Short mmCIF file of C-alpha atoms in Angstrom, two decimals:
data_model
loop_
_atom_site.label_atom_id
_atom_site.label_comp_id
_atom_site.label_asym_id
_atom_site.label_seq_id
_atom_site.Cartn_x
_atom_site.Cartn_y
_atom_site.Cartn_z
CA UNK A 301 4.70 -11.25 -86.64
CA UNK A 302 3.17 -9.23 -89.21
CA UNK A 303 4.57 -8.66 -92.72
CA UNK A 304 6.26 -5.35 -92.51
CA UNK A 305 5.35 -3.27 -95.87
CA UNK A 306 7.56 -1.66 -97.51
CA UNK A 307 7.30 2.47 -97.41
CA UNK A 308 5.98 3.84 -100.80
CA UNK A 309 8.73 5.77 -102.73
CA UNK A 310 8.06 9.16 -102.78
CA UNK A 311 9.82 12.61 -105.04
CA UNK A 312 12.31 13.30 -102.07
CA UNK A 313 13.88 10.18 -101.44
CA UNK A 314 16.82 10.62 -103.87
CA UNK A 315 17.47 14.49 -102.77
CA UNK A 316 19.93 14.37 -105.12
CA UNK A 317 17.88 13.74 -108.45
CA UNK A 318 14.94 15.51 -107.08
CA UNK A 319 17.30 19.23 -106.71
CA UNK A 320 18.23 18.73 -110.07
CA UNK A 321 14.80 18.14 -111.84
CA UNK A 322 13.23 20.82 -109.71
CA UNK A 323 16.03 23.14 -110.72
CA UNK A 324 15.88 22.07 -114.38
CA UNK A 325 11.82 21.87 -114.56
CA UNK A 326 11.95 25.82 -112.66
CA UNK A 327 14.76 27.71 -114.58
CA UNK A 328 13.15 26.03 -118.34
CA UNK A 329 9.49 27.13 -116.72
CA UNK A 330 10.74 30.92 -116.50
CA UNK A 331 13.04 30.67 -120.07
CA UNK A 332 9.56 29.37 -121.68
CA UNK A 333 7.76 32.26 -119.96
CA UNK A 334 9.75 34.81 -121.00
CA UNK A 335 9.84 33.62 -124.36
CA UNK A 336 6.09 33.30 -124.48
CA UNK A 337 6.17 37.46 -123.37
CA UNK A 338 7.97 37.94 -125.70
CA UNK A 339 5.91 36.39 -128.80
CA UNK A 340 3.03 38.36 -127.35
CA UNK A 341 4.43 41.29 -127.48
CA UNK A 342 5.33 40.88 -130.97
CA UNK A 343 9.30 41.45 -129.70
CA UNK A 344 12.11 40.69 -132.64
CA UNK A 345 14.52 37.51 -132.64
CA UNK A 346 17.26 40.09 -130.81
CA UNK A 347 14.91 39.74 -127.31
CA UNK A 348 15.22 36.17 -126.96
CA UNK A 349 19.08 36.03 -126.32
CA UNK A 350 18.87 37.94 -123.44
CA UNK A 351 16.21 36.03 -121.93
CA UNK A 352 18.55 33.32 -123.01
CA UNK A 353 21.66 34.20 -121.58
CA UNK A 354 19.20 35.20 -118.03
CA UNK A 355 17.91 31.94 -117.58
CA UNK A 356 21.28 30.29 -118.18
CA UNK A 357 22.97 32.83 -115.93
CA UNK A 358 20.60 32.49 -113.09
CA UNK A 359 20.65 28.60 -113.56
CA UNK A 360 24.18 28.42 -112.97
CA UNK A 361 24.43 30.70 -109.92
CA UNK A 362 21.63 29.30 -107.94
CA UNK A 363 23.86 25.98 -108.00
CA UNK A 364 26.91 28.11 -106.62
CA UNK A 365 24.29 29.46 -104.09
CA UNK A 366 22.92 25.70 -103.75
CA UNK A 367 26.17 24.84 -102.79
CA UNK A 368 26.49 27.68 -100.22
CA UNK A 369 23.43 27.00 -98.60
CA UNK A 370 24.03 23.07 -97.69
CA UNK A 371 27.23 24.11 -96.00
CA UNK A 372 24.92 26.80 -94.12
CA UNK A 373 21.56 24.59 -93.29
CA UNK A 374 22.91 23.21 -90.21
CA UNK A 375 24.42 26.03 -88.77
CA UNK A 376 22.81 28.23 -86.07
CA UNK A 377 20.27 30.70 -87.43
CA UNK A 378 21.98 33.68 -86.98
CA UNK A 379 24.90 31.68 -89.62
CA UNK A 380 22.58 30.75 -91.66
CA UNK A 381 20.57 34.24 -92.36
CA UNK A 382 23.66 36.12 -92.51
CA UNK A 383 25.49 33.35 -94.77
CA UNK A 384 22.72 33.01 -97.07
CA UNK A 385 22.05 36.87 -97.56
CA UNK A 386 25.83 37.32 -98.38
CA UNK A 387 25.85 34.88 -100.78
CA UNK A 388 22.23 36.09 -102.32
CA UNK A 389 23.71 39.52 -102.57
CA UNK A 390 27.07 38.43 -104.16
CA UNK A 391 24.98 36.71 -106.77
CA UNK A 392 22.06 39.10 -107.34
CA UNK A 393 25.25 41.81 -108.20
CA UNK A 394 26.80 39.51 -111.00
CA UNK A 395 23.16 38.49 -111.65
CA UNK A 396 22.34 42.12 -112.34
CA UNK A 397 25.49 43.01 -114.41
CA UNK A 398 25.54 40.09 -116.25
CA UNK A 399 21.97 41.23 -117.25
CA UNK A 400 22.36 44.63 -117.93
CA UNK A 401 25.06 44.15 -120.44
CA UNK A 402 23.81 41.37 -122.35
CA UNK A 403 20.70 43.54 -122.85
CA UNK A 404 22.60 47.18 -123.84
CA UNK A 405 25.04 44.99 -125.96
CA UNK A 406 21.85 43.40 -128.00
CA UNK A 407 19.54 45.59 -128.09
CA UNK A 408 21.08 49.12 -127.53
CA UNK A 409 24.11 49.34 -129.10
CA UNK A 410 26.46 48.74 -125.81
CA UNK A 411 24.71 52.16 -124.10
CA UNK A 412 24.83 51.01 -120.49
CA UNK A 413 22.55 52.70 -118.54
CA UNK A 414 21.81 53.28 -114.34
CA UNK A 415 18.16 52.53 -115.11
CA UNK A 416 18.40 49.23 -117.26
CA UNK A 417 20.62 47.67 -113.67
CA UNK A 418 18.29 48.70 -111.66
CA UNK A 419 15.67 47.71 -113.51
CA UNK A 420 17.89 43.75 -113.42
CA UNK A 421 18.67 44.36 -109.72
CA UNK A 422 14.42 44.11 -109.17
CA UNK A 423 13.65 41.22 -111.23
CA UNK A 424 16.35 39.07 -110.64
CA UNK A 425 16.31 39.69 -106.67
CA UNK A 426 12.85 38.83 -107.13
CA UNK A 427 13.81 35.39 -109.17
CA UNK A 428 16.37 34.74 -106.52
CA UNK A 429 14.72 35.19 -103.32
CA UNK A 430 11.57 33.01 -104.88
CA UNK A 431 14.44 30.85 -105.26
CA UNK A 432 16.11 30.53 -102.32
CA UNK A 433 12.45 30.89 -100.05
CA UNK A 434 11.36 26.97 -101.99
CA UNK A 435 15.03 26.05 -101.58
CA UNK A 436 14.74 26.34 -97.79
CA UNK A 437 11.29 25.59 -97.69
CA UNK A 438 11.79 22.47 -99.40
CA UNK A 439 14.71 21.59 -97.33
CA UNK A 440 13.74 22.39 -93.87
CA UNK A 441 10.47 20.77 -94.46
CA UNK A 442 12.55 17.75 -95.31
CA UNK A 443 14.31 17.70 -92.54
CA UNK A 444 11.48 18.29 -90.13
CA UNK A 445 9.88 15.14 -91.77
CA UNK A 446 13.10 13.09 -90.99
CA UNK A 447 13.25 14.51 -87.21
CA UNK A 448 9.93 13.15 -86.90
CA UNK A 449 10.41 9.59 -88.70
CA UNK A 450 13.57 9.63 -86.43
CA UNK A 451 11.19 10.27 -83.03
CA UNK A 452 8.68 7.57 -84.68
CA UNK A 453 11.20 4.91 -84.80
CA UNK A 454 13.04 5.98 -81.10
CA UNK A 455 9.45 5.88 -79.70
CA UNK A 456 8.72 2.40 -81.16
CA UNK A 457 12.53 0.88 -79.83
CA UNK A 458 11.26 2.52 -76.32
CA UNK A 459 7.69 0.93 -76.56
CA UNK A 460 9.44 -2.57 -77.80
CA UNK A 461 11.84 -2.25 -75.29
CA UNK A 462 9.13 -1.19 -72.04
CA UNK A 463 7.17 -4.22 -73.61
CA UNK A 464 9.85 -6.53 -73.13
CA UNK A 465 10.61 -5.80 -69.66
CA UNK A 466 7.35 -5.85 -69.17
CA UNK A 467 6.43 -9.33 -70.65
CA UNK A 468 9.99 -11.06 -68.94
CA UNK A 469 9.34 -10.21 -65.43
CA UNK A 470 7.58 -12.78 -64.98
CA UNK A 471 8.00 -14.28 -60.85
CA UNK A 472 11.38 -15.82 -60.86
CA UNK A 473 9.99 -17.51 -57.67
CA UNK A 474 7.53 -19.64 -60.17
CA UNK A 475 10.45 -21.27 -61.52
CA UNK A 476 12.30 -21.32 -58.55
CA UNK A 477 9.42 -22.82 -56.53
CA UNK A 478 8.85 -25.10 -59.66
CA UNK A 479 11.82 -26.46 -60.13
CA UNK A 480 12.51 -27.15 -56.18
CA UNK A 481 9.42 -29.54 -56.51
CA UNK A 482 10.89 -31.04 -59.31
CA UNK A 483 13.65 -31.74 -57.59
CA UNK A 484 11.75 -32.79 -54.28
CA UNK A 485 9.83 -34.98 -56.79
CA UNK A 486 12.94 -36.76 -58.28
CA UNK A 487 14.21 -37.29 -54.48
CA UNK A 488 11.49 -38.83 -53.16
CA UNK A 489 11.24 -40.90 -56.40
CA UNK A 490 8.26 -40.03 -57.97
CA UNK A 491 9.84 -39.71 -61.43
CA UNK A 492 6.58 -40.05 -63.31
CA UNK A 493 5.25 -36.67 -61.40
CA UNK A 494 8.69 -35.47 -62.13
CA UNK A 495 8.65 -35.76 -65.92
CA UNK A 496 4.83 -34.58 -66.05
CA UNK A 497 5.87 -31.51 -64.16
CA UNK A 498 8.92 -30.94 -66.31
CA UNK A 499 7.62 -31.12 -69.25
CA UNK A 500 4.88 -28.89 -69.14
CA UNK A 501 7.28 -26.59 -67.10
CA UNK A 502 8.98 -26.30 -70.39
CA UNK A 503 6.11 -26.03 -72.72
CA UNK A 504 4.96 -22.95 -70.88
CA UNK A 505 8.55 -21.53 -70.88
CA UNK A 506 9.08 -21.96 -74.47
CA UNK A 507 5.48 -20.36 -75.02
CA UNK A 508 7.06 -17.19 -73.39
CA UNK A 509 10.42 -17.42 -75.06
CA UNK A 510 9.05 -17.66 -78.52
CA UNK A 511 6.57 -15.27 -78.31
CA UNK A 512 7.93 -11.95 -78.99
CA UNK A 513 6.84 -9.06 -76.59
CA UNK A 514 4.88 -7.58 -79.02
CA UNK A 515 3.27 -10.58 -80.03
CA UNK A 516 -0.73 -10.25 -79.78
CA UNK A 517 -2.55 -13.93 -79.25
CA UNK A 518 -6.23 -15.56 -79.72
CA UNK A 519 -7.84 -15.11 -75.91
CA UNK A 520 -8.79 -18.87 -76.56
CA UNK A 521 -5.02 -19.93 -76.68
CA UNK A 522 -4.34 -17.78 -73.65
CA UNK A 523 -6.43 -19.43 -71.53
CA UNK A 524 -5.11 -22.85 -72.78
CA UNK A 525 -1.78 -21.68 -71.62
CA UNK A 526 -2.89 -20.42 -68.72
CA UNK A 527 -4.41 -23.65 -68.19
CA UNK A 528 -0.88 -24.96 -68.93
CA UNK A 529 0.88 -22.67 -66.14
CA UNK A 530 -1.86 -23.81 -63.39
CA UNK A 531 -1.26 -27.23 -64.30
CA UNK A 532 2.23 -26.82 -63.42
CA UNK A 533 1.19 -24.70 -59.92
CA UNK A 534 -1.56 -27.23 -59.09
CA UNK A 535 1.31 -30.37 -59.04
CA UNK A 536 2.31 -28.28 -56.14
CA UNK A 537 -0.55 -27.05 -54.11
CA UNK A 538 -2.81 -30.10 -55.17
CA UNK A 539 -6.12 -29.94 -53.78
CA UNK A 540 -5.53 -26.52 -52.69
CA UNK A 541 -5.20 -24.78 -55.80
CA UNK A 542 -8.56 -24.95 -57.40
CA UNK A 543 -9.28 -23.18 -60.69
CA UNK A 544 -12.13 -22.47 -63.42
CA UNK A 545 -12.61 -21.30 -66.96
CA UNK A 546 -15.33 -19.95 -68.23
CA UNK A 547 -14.77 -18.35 -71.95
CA UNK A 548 -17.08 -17.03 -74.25
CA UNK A 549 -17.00 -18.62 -77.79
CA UNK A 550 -18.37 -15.05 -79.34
CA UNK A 551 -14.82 -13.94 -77.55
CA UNK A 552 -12.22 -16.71 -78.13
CA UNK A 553 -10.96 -14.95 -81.38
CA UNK A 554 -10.50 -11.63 -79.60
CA UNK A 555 -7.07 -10.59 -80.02
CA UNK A 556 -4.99 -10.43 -76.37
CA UNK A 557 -1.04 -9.40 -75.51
CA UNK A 558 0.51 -12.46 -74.79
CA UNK A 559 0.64 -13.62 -70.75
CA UNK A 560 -1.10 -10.57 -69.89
CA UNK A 561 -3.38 -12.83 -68.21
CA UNK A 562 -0.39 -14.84 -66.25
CA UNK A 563 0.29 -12.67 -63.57
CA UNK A 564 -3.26 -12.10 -62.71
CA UNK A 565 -3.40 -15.53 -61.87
CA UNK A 566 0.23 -15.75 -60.01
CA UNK A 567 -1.24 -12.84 -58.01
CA UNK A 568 -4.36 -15.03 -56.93
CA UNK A 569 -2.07 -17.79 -56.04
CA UNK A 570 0.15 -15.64 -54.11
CA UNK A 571 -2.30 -14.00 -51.95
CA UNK A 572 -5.24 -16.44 -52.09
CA UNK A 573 -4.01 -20.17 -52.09
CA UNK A 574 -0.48 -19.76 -50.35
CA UNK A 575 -1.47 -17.77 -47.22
CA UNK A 576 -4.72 -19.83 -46.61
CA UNK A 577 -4.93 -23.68 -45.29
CA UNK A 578 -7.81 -24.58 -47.23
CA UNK A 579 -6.60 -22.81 -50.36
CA UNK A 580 -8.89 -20.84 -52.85
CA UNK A 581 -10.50 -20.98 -56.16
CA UNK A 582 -9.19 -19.24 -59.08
CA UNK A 583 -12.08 -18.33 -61.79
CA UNK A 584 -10.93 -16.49 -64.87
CA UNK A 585 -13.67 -15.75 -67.05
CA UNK A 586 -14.07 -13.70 -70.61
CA UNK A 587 -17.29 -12.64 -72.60
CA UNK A 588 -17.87 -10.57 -75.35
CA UNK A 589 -19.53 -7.46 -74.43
CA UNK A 590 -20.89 -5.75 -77.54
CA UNK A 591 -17.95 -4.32 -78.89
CA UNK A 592 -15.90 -5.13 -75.84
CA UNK A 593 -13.97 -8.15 -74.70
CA UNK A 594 -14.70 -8.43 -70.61
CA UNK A 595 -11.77 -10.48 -68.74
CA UNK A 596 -12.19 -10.93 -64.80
CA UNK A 597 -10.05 -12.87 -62.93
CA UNK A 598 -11.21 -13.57 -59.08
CA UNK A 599 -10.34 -15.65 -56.47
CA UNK A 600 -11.75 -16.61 -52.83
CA UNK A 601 -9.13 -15.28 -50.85
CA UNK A 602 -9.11 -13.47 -47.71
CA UNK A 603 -9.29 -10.23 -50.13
CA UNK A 604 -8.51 -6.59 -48.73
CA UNK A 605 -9.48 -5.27 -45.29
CA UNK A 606 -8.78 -1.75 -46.30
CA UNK A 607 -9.87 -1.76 -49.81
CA UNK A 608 -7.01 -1.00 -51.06
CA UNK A 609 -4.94 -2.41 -54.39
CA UNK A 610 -3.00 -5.54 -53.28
CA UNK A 611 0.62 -4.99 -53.55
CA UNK A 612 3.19 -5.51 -56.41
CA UNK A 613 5.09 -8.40 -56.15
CA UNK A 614 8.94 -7.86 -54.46
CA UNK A 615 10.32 -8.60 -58.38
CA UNK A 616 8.25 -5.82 -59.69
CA UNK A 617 5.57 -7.59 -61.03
CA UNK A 618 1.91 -7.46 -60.57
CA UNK A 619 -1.14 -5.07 -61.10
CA UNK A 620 0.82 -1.98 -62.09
CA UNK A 621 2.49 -4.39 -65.01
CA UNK A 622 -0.52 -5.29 -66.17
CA UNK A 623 -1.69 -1.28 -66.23
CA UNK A 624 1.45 -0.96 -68.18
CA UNK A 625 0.97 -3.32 -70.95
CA UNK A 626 -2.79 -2.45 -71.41
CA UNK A 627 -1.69 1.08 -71.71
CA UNK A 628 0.81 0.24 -74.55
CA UNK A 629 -1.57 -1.79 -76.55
CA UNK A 630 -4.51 -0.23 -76.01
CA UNK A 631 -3.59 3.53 -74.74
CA UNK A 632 -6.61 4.92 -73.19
CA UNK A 633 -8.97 2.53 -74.97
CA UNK A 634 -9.40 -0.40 -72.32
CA UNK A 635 -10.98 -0.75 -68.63
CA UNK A 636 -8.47 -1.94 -65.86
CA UNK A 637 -10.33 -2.53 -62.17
CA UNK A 638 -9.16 -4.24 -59.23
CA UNK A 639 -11.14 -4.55 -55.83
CA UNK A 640 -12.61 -6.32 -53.16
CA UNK A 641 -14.90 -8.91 -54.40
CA UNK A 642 -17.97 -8.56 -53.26
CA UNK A 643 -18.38 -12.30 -52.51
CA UNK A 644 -15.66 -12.17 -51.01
CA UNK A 645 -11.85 -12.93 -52.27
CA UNK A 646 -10.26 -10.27 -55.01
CA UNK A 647 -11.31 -9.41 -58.66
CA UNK A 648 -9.41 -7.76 -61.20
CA UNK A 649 -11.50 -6.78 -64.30
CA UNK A 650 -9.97 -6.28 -68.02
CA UNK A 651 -11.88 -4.66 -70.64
CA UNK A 652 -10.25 -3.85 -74.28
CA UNK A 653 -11.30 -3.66 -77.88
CA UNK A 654 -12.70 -6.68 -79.24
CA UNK A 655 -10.30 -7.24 -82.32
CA UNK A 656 -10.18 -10.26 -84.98
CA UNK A 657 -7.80 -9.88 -87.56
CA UNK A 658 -4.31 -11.16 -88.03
CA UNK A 659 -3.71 -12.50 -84.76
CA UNK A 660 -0.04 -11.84 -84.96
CA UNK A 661 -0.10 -7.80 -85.47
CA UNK A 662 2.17 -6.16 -82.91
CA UNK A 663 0.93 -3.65 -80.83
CA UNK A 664 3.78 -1.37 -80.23
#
């Protein structure tokens, strides 16, 4: 399995710390703004504690209105847009007033006047709708990103989880079968053939058992087990099961899903050396293909009469399995063709990427 990194921290992972920096770093931005308008302008001490008492004012109410819009962000739109208006509104009228007065008390001797809150009712709705537009910007874009690390991470469990039913169906009439000759074996006496068969009966089993599904292998070590599983086949069909292995040393490094390969060859045995007297040869062959990694396996079966794909086996596995898993590792990047051989018997042809490094990446 490959070393899972861990994800880079980023700004938003503590929400928390990252609201209160943002609202600290925005309202000191616009206090430092309004004092720099002010020094330009030439203004007298007097202007800075209004601008003062604004940016503490609006700092404070944009956490009450903060705290009104997390109870509103998960509501249905209509709640939300009404909720957060209301409580925009509500704080853009205190906002204003709170304005207003400072600014007649300081600088114009208490004189209120209609012009000075309207003049507060336009800046400060403009401060607080540019606040609460990044306030829901911010958040809804966080939560979109979250949706879709959730939908990464549920598509990855379903891939794992197709994978693995993919990669345990293998025939449970392989061990049946195998395991009824074992026990013919150890009847008739033949204990040596017994233990042979046995033991590499459980080699190949613990191959598959420790091997996760996602688990990627060297071509050249899935041939050696699938050298390993005919070994096992060929203690029962004897001279009938023949087989051949022909692999490319430019290609034994190419990375492979492990036992994709296996039922190809249980297919051959099923259809090919079974049903026939004489039994039939099984050739499985790989070569590197410029940037491709060619895989055919073919037997000398009876083949098709009609052309058509053999069938799937009565468990559920067979060619459409092998579609399956080439389709999860690879997606549309690989070459899956099965047919009448022309030489007679059946050939199934696998082309993928021809891949090297860490031979224990998943693929999911």
């Amino acid at each position: 399995m490959a070393t899972v990194q861990p994800r880079p921290q980023t700004f938003f992972d503590d929400k928390n710390r990252a609201f209160w920096m943002l609202q600290g770093a925005g309202w000191s931005g616009y206090l430092l703004l309004r004092a720099a308008q002010g020094v330009a302008n030439g203004m007298s001490i007097s202007f800075f504690i209004p601008v003062l008492v604004s940016a503490a004012t609006g700092y404070s109410l944009t956490l009450v209105i903060a705290a009104a819009f997390r109870l509103l962000i998960r509501k249905p739109p209509i709640v939300i847009w009404t909720g957060s208006l209301a409580a925009v509104v509500l704080a853009l009228a205190a906002y204003s007033v709170i304005d207003a007065f400072v600014f007649s008390m300081v600088n114009r001797g208490g004189a209120f006047e209609g012009a000075l809150l309207l003049a507060s009712v336009l800046i400060d709705g403009l401060l607080l709708g540019a606040w609460s537009a990044l306030y829901y910007g911010i958040n809804f874009f966080l939560i979109a990103e979250d949706q879709r690390v959730q939908l990464f991470k549920l598509e990855g469990a379903a891939s794992s989880a197709q994978l693995a039913m993919l990669r345990y169906q293998l025939n449970p009439h392989f061990l049946f079968n195998t395991l009824n000759s074992i026990s013919t074996l150890v009847l008739l006496k033949q204990t040596d053939r017994a233990n042979a068969m046995l033991s590499r009966l459980s080699s190949f089993l613990r191959y598959t058992l420790v091997n996760e599904p996602q688990f990627q292998t060297t071509l050249d070590q899935e041939f050696e087990t699938l050298k390993l599983y005919l070994d096992i086949e060929k203690m029962r069909f004897e001279e009938r099961l023949r087989a051949t292995f022909d692999l490319d040393p430019l290609a034994a490094r190419a990375r492979i899903p492990s036992l994709l390969l296996q039922p190809l060859v249980e297919n051959g045995i099923k259809y090919a050396v079974t049903p026939m007297e004489e039994g039939a040869e099984i050739a499985v062959t790989a070569r590197l293909v410029g940037e491709r990694v060619q895989i055919t396996v073919s037997d000398t079966g009876p083949g098709l009469n009609d052309g058509s794909v053999r069938p799937s086996y009565s468990t559920g596995v067979g060619l459409a399995n092998i579609r399956d898993r080439l389709t999860q590792a690879y997606g549309p990047d690989h070459r899956f063709d099965a047919r009448n051989n022309p030489e007679g018997g059946f050939i199934v042809t696998v082309e993928i990427p021809f891949l090297v490094d860490d031979v224990s990446q998943e693929v999911a």
